[in-house]
Structure formats: C-alpha cells, structure tokens
C-alpha cells in the first residue's frame, strides 16, 4: 500500500536525515517507527504525506509515485491519509464537535452527514460527554482523542500519528494507543512514531527501528524481517 524505495533525504543545510530507506507497509498493518530524537522519524512521515520530497528514491501509494502526482491528485491522496500530531493542533476557538465538523465541511460533506457522524466518532474515542467542550476545557489525553476522531472522520485509508503520546502521562498513553489499536482493528492502516519503548512493547506489532537515518531493525512479532 505504501512503499518507500531507497529514499534518501538531505536537507539544504546538508544534514543527511535519511539514507536509502526501503520498506513496504501493507493494508491493515499497524507499524511503529521508533528511534532516538533526530533518527529521521518525522522526516519519513513528511515523505509519506508528501509534505517534503526525497532527495533521491521514490514513495509509492499503491502504484502511484506520490512525489510525481499533480496538484489535484496530491489533494486526493492527502484525503486518504489522516494525521495526528503530537500537539493535537485543534482549533482553539471551536468545540470538540466543531473541530470534527469543520474537517468534514472542508471535505465537502453535507450538514446531515456531519450531524449523523460526529457524535458517533466522539463516542468511539470515549468523549461522548465532552462534545461541547473547547480544547482548553479538555485534558491533554482528551485533546488527543479529539485529534484522532478528527483524523478518522473522513474514513482515510491510513492514519499517521506523529508522537501522539509524546506529551501524555502513562495512563493517557495507554488509552490513546488502545484507541489507535481499535481503529486499526476496524480496518485502517496505522503508522505511529514514538520514542517510547513501553508503547511498542505493549502493542506487539511490527516495529521499524531507525538510527541516524537508516533502518537498523524491522521486526514483526518477534521475528526479524531484515
Ligand atoms: P526524529 O523525528 O526522529 O526526531 P527528524 O526526522 O526530525 O528526526 O530529523 C532527522 C535529522 O534531520 C536530524 O538531524 C534533524 O536535525 C534534521 N532535520 C529535520 N528537519 C530539518 C530541516 N527542516 N532542516 C534541516 N535539518 C532538519
């Protein structure tokens, strides 16, 4: 579904962030990308969401090279990818409901669909009692749940979560990971970055370990795939 082929990225200041990264992610997988700060995790995600282009190598979504798509096709592709950031990035002047409704409006969904879908997705993430709270009236963990609800509301093929638990305590971390697991079990591919070893150990799913822009391990359920 996603295939990175010999992807290298050198930033304009000559930092070699990625060196010849090759891996494939199949539909329905839950893949964690781990590594120390500066290992290249965020850069890989930027390559996958086409926010930045590789210096060499290719990134495919099914058979399409996403860095060769036209503007319209890029927008179509981005609609298939839901993103959750470490800091949630909710709109501060909109309630939980309105944050999600807004994502649906931008995607051109009708009012009836919005009214039908938003309460259900907030229930899925366990926030049915906080629908009308503004972000500042929610805890960090609750804000991340809204961010996840917003990322999945338009039924993307893939959820990309960039250190979604980076600012959370251990209990909220477990909750967020369990929600991502549930979404994965419902059929969505999940790509997660984290530097938290406990998170990936608890998941028991595939882990790609990066060090200085290279894959040093690609391990699926205890077996080395490299
Ligand atoms: P991680 O997400 O694992 O912390 P990053 O992908 O953010 O790692 O960074 C990988 C390397 O690239 C680091 O050395 C970082 O300093 C560098 N880097 C990241 N973004 C940029 C940028 N926009 N310009 C220059 N160097 C960058």
PDB file of C-alpha atoms in Angstrom, residues 20-222:
ATOM      1  CA  UNK A  20      18.482   4.658   1.428  1.00  0.00           C
ATOM      2  CA  UNK A  21      15.324   3.704   3.316  1.00  0.00           C
ATOM      3  CA  UNK A  22      13.325   0.821   1.792  1.00  0.00           C
ATOM      4  CA  UNK A  23      10.218  -0.738   3.309  1.00  0.00           C
ATOM      5  CA  UNK A  24       6.639  -1.609   2.450  1.00  0.00           C
ATOM      6  CA  UNK A  25       3.508  -1.269   4.551  1.00  0.00           C
ATOM      7  CA  UNK A  26       0.570  -3.482   3.710  1.00  0.00           C
ATOM      8  CA  UNK A  27      -3.091  -2.559   4.012  1.00  0.00           C
ATOM      9  CA  UNK A  28      -4.352  -3.138   7.528  1.00  0.00           C
ATOM     10  CA  UNK A  29      -0.924  -3.168   9.192  1.00  0.00           C
ATOM     11  CA  UNK A  30      -0.072  -1.337  12.425  1.00  0.00           C
ATOM     12  CA  UNK A  31       3.533  -0.193  12.105  1.00  0.00           C
ATOM     13  CA  UNK A  32       5.521   1.698  14.724  1.00  0.00           C
ATOM     14  CA  UNK A  33       8.595   3.664  13.703  1.00  0.00           C
ATOM     15  CA  UNK A  34      10.950   4.130  16.632  1.00  0.00           C
ATOM     16  CA  UNK A  35      14.335   5.729  17.184  1.00  0.00           C
ATOM     17  CA  UNK A  36      16.084   8.426  19.171  1.00  0.00           C
ATOM     18  CA  UNK A  37      15.409  12.080  18.615  1.00  0.00           C
ATOM     19  CA  UNK A  38      16.974  13.047  15.268  1.00  0.00           C
ATOM     20  CA  UNK A  39      16.882   9.483  13.900  1.00  0.00           C
ATOM     21  CA  UNK A  40      14.651  10.545  10.995  1.00  0.00           C
ATOM     22  CA  UNK A  41      11.141   9.518  12.108  1.00  0.00           C
ATOM     23  CA  UNK A  42       9.421  12.813  11.299  1.00  0.00           C
ATOM     24  CA  UNK A  43      11.284  13.047   8.003  1.00  0.00           C
ATOM     25  CA  UNK A  44       9.922   9.642   6.956  1.00  0.00           C
ATOM     26  CA  UNK A  45       6.389  10.813   7.767  1.00  0.00           C
ATOM     27  CA  UNK A  46       6.951  14.010   5.771  1.00  0.00           C
ATOM     28  CA  UNK A  47       7.970  11.855   2.794  1.00  0.00           C
ATOM     29  CA  UNK A  48       4.849   9.696   3.196  1.00  0.00           C
ATOM     30  CA  UNK A  49       2.401  12.608   3.419  1.00  0.00           C
ATOM     31  CA  UNK A  50       4.227  14.413   0.582  1.00  0.00           C
ATOM     32  CA  UNK A  51       4.921  17.444   2.738  1.00  0.00           C
ATOM     33  CA  UNK A  52       8.515  17.346   1.521  1.00  0.00           C
ATOM     34  CA  UNK A  53      10.205  15.417  -1.310  1.00  0.00           C
ATOM     35  CA  UNK A  54      13.050  12.907  -1.077  1.00  0.00           C
ATOM     36  CA  UNK A  55      16.441  13.925  -2.458  1.00  0.00           C
ATOM     37  CA  UNK A  56      16.505  10.524  -4.171  1.00  0.00           C
ATOM     38  CA  UNK A  57      14.304   7.444  -4.193  1.00  0.00           C
ATOM     39  CA  UNK A  58      10.542   7.073  -4.503  1.00  0.00           C
ATOM     40  CA  UNK A  59       7.458   6.820  -2.321  1.00  0.00           C
ATOM     41  CA  UNK A  60       4.541   4.851  -3.743  1.00  0.00           C
ATOM     42  CA  UNK A  61       0.916   4.726  -2.678  1.00  0.00           C
ATOM     43  CA  UNK A  62      -0.340   1.573  -4.398  1.00  0.00           C
ATOM     44  CA  UNK A  63       1.267   2.063  -7.834  1.00  0.00           C
ATOM     45  CA  UNK A  64       1.384   5.880  -7.802  1.00  0.00           C
ATOM     46  CA  UNK A  65       4.650   7.690  -7.114  1.00  0.00           C
ATOM     47  CA  UNK A  66       3.248  10.347  -4.777  1.00  0.00           C
ATOM     48  CA  UNK A  67       6.039  12.820  -5.458  1.00  0.00           C
ATOM     49  CA  UNK A  68       5.165  12.832  -9.143  1.00  0.00           C
ATOM     50  CA  UNK A  69       1.460  13.459  -8.722  1.00  0.00           C
ATOM     51  CA  UNK A  70      -0.184  16.634  -9.990  1.00  0.00           C
ATOM     52  CA  UNK A  71      -1.714  19.096  -7.538  1.00  0.00           C
ATOM     53  CA  UNK A  72      -5.213  17.680  -7.739  1.00  0.00           C
ATOM     54  CA  UNK A  73      -4.044  14.087  -7.295  1.00  0.00           C
ATOM     55  CA  UNK A  74      -1.928  15.121  -4.304  1.00  0.00           C
ATOM     56  CA  UNK A  75      -5.031  16.609  -2.683  1.00  0.00           C
ATOM     57  CA  UNK A  76      -6.947  13.385  -3.387  1.00  0.00           C
ATOM     58  CA  UNK A  77      -4.102  11.370  -1.884  1.00  0.00           C
ATOM     59  CA  UNK A  78      -3.914  13.560   1.237  1.00  0.00           C
ATOM     60  CA  UNK A  79      -7.637  12.961   1.808  1.00  0.00           C
ATOM     61  CA  UNK A  80      -6.828   9.266   2.143  1.00  0.00           C
ATOM     62  CA  UNK A  81      -4.363   9.985   4.938  1.00  0.00           C
ATOM     63  CA  UNK A  82      -5.477  11.135   8.400  1.00  0.00           C
ATOM     64  CA  UNK A  83      -2.792  12.796  10.525  1.00  0.00           C
ATOM     65  CA  UNK A  84      -2.490  13.124  14.298  1.00  0.00           C
ATOM     66  CA  UNK A  85       0.252  15.416  15.597  1.00  0.00           C
ATOM     67  CA  UNK A  86       1.965  15.369  18.980  1.00  0.00           C
ATOM     68  CA  UNK A  87       0.312  18.630  19.990  1.00  0.00           C
ATOM     69  CA  UNK A  88      -3.107  17.783  18.553  1.00  0.00           C
ATOM     70  CA  UNK A  89      -3.375  21.048  16.591  1.00  0.00           C
ATOM     71  CA  UNK A  90      -7.061  21.556  17.380  1.00  0.00           C
ATOM     72  CA  UNK A  91      -8.690  24.859  16.521  1.00  0.00           C
ATOM     73  CA  UNK A  92      -8.815  26.595  19.928  1.00  0.00           C
ATOM     74  CA  UNK A  93     -11.999  28.572  19.317  1.00  0.00           C
ATOM     75  CA  UNK A  94     -14.040  25.531  18.238  1.00  0.00           C
ATOM     76  CA  UNK A  95     -15.584  22.840  20.447  1.00  0.00           C
ATOM     77  CA  UNK A  96     -14.712  19.157  20.085  1.00  0.00           C
ATOM     78  CA  UNK A  97     -17.818  18.756  17.905  1.00  0.00           C
ATOM     79  CA  UNK A  98     -16.975  21.808  15.773  1.00  0.00           C
ATOM     80  CA  UNK A  99     -13.341  20.748  15.255  1.00  0.00           C
ATOM     81  CA  UNK A 100     -14.525  17.500  13.727  1.00  0.00           C
ATOM     82  CA  UNK A 101     -17.454  19.074  11.865  1.00  0.00           C
ATOM     83  CA  UNK A 102     -15.013  21.554  10.319  1.00  0.00           C
ATOM     84  CA  UNK A 103     -12.846  18.722   8.928  1.00  0.00           C
ATOM     85  CA  UNK A 104     -15.993  17.283   7.323  1.00  0.00           C
ATOM     86  CA  UNK A 105     -17.044  20.655   5.891  1.00  0.00           C
ATOM     87  CA  UNK A 106     -13.605  21.124   4.319  1.00  0.00           C
ATOM     88  CA  UNK A 107     -14.002  17.681   2.722  1.00  0.00           C
ATOM     89  CA  UNK A 108     -17.339  18.833   1.243  1.00  0.00           C
ATOM     90  CA  UNK A 109     -19.628  16.698   3.407  1.00  0.00           C
ATOM     91  CA  UNK A 110     -23.274  17.657   3.872  1.00  0.00           C
ATOM     92  CA  UNK A 111     -24.771  19.007   7.132  1.00  0.00           C
ATOM     93  CA  UNK A 112     -26.916  15.877   7.574  1.00  0.00           C
ATOM     94  CA  UNK A 113     -23.835  13.650   7.353  1.00  0.00           C
ATOM     95  CA  UNK A 114     -21.989  15.850   9.828  1.00  0.00           C
ATOM     96  CA  UNK A 115     -24.838  15.707  12.342  1.00  0.00           C
ATOM     97  CA  UNK A 116     -25.068  11.935  11.902  1.00  0.00           C
ATOM     98  CA  UNK A 117     -21.334  11.124  12.090  1.00  0.00           C
ATOM     99  CA  UNK A 118     -19.738  13.464  14.647  1.00  0.00           C
ATOM    100  CA  UNK A 119     -21.428  12.112  17.815  1.00  0.00           C
ATOM    101  CA  UNK A 120     -20.576   8.542  16.765  1.00  0.00           C
ATOM    102  CA  UNK A 121     -16.874   9.216  16.245  1.00  0.00           C
ATOM    103  CA  UNK A 122     -16.658  11.048  19.587  1.00  0.00           C
ATOM    104  CA  UNK A 123     -18.267   8.013  21.193  1.00  0.00           C
ATOM    105  CA  UNK A 124     -15.694   5.753  19.515  1.00  0.00           C
ATOM    106  CA  UNK A 125     -12.920   7.703  21.251  1.00  0.00           C
ATOM    107  CA  UNK A 126     -14.853   7.816  24.541  1.00  0.00           C
ATOM    108  CA  UNK A 127     -15.670  11.521  24.536  1.00  0.00           C
ATOM    109  CA  UNK A 128     -19.444  11.477  24.165  1.00  0.00           C
ATOM    110  CA  UNK A 129     -19.795  13.540  27.372  1.00  0.00           C
ATOM    111  CA  UNK A 130     -17.433  16.312  26.233  1.00  0.00           C
ATOM    112  CA  UNK A 131     -18.818  17.067  22.791  1.00  0.00           C
ATOM    113  CA  UNK A 132     -19.315  20.772  23.546  1.00  0.00           C
ATOM    114  CA  UNK A 133     -16.050  21.372  25.404  1.00  0.00           C
ATOM    115  CA  UNK A 134     -13.462  23.689  23.925  1.00  0.00           C
ATOM    116  CA  UNK A 135      -9.857  22.397  23.713  1.00  0.00           C
ATOM    117  CA  UNK A 136      -8.829  24.391  26.812  1.00  0.00           C
ATOM    118  CA  UNK A 137     -11.620  22.619  28.723  1.00  0.00           C
ATOM    119  CA  UNK A 138     -10.146  19.195  27.876  1.00  0.00           C
ATOM    120  CA  UNK A 139      -7.149  17.327  29.312  1.00  0.00           C
ATOM    121  CA  UNK A 140      -4.138  16.562  27.101  1.00  0.00           C
ATOM    122  CA  UNK A 141      -5.352  12.992  26.597  1.00  0.00           C
ATOM    123  CA  UNK A 142      -8.851  14.161  25.727  1.00  0.00           C
ATOM    124  CA  UNK A 143      -7.497  16.654  23.217  1.00  0.00           C
ATOM    125  CA  UNK A 144      -5.572  13.839  21.534  1.00  0.00           C
ATOM    126  CA  UNK A 145      -8.774  11.796  21.362  1.00  0.00           C
ATOM    127  CA  UNK A 146     -10.466  14.678  19.542  1.00  0.00           C
ATOM    128  CA  UNK A 147      -7.457  14.882  17.209  1.00  0.00           C
ATOM    129  CA  UNK A 148      -7.792  11.158  16.471  1.00  0.00           C
ATOM    130  CA  UNK A 149     -11.554  11.482  15.937  1.00  0.00           C
ATOM    131  CA  UNK A 150     -10.889  14.324  13.502  1.00  0.00           C
ATOM    132  CA  UNK A 151      -8.245  12.292  11.669  1.00  0.00           C
ATOM    133  CA  UNK A 152     -10.590   9.342  11.109  1.00  0.00           C
ATOM    134  CA  UNK A 153     -13.861  11.168  10.432  1.00  0.00           C
ATOM    135  CA  UNK A 154     -13.430  11.219   6.649  1.00  0.00           C
ATOM    136  CA  UNK A 155     -12.609   7.493   6.608  1.00  0.00           C
ATOM    137  CA  UNK A 156      -8.983   7.652   5.487  1.00  0.00           C
ATOM    138  CA  UNK A 157      -7.116   4.531   4.357  1.00  0.00           C
ATOM    139  CA  UNK A 158      -4.189   5.369   6.627  1.00  0.00           C
ATOM    140  CA  UNK A 159      -3.754   7.106   9.973  1.00  0.00           C
ATOM    141  CA  UNK A 160      -0.359   8.655  10.584  1.00  0.00           C
ATOM    142  CA  UNK A 161       0.297   9.506  14.217  1.00  0.00           C
ATOM    143  CA  UNK A 162       3.479  11.505  14.868  1.00  0.00           C
ATOM    144  CA  UNK A 163       4.422  11.018  18.554  1.00  0.00           C
ATOM    145  CA  UNK A 164       0.742  11.236  19.559  1.00  0.00           C
ATOM    146  CA  UNK A 165       1.571  10.295  23.155  1.00  0.00           C
ATOM    147  CA  UNK A 166       4.680  12.487  23.439  1.00  0.00           C
ATOM    148  CA  UNK A 167       3.041  14.901  25.886  1.00  0.00           C
ATOM    149  CA  UNK A 168       0.946  12.373  27.814  1.00  0.00           C
ATOM    150  CA  UNK A 169       1.308  10.528  31.113  1.00  0.00           C
ATOM    151  CA  UNK A 170       1.457   6.702  31.094  1.00  0.00           C
ATOM    152  CA  UNK A 171      -2.284   6.173  31.701  1.00  0.00           C
ATOM    153  CA  UNK A 172      -3.357   8.513  28.911  1.00  0.00           C
ATOM    154  CA  UNK A 173      -0.690   6.974  26.692  1.00  0.00           C
ATOM    155  CA  UNK A 174      -2.229   3.530  27.110  1.00  0.00           C
ATOM    156  CA  UNK A 175      -5.694   4.929  26.341  1.00  0.00           C
ATOM    157  CA  UNK A 176      -4.540   6.622  23.140  1.00  0.00           C
ATOM    158  CA  UNK A 177      -2.677   3.523  21.967  1.00  0.00           C
ATOM    159  CA  UNK A 178      -5.753   1.395  22.650  1.00  0.00           C
ATOM    160  CA  UNK A 179      -7.880   3.756  20.567  1.00  0.00           C
ATOM    161  CA  UNK A 180      -5.388   3.523  17.690  1.00  0.00           C
ATOM    162  CA  UNK A 181      -5.467  -0.263  18.049  1.00  0.00           C
ATOM    163  CA  UNK A 182      -9.254  -0.267  17.871  1.00  0.00           C
ATOM    164  CA  UNK A 183      -9.190   1.903  14.738  1.00  0.00           C
ATOM    165  CA  UNK A 184      -6.669  -0.499  13.204  1.00  0.00           C
ATOM    166  CA  UNK A 185      -8.889  -3.464  14.054  1.00  0.00           C
ATOM    167  CA  UNK A 186     -11.726  -1.678  12.231  1.00  0.00           C
ATOM    168  CA  UNK A 187      -9.568  -1.831   9.092  1.00  0.00           C
ATOM    169  CA  UNK A 188      -7.486   1.354   8.929  1.00  0.00           C
ATOM    170  CA  UNK A 189      -3.723   1.098   8.413  1.00  0.00           C
ATOM    171  CA  UNK A 190      -1.852   2.858  11.238  1.00  0.00           C
ATOM    172  CA  UNK A 191       1.672   4.289  11.144  1.00  0.00           C
ATOM    173  CA  UNK A 192       2.894   5.532  14.504  1.00  0.00           C
ATOM    174  CA  UNK A 193       6.137   7.201  15.513  1.00  0.00           C
ATOM    175  CA  UNK A 194       7.281   7.115  19.104  1.00  0.00           C
ATOM    176  CA  UNK A 195      10.433   7.106  21.181  1.00  0.00           C
ATOM    177  CA  UNK A 196       8.568   5.294  23.973  1.00  0.00           C
ATOM    178  CA  UNK A 197       9.720   1.687  24.157  1.00  0.00           C
ATOM    179  CA  UNK A 198       6.868   0.719  26.505  1.00  0.00           C
ATOM    180  CA  UNK A 199       4.353   1.740  23.848  1.00  0.00           C
ATOM    181  CA  UNK A 200       5.764  -0.543  21.172  1.00  0.00           C
ATOM    182  CA  UNK A 201       6.342  -3.416  23.581  1.00  0.00           C
ATOM    183  CA  UNK A 202       2.704  -3.267  24.691  1.00  0.00           C
ATOM    184  CA  UNK A 203       1.471  -3.222  21.086  1.00  0.00           C
ATOM    185  CA  UNK A 204       3.106  -6.434  19.923  1.00  0.00           C
ATOM    186  CA  UNK A 205       3.002  -5.221  16.293  1.00  0.00           C
ATOM    187  CA  UNK A 206       5.640  -4.532  13.665  1.00  0.00           C
ATOM    188  CA  UNK A 207       8.421  -2.150  14.711  1.00  0.00           C
ATOM    189  CA  UNK A 208      10.832  -0.382  12.374  1.00  0.00           C
ATOM    190  CA  UNK A 209      13.851   0.960  14.267  1.00  0.00           C
ATOM    191  CA  UNK A 210      15.757   3.910  12.821  1.00  0.00           C
ATOM    192  CA  UNK A 211      19.202   5.118  13.747  1.00  0.00           C
ATOM    193  CA  UNK A 212      20.909   8.071  12.038  1.00  0.00           C
ATOM    194  CA  UNK A 213      18.584   7.879   9.040  1.00  0.00           C
ATOM    195  CA  UNK A 214      18.974   4.132   8.458  1.00  0.00           C
ATOM    196  CA  UNK A 215      16.748   1.163   9.283  1.00  0.00           C
ATOM    197  CA  UNK A 216      18.627  -0.944  11.811  1.00  0.00           C
ATOM    198  CA  UNK A 217      15.792  -3.362  12.515  1.00  0.00           C
ATOM    199  CA  UNK A 218      12.412  -4.284  11.030  1.00  0.00           C
ATOM    200  CA  UNK A 219      10.812  -6.691  13.409  1.00  0.00           C
ATOM    201  CA  UNK A 220       7.422  -8.287  13.213  1.00  0.00           C
ATOM    202  CA  UNK A 221       6.067 -10.110  16.250  1.00  0.00           C
ATOM    203  CA  UNK A 222       9.480 -11.152  17.465  1.00  0.00           C
TER     204      UNK A 222
END
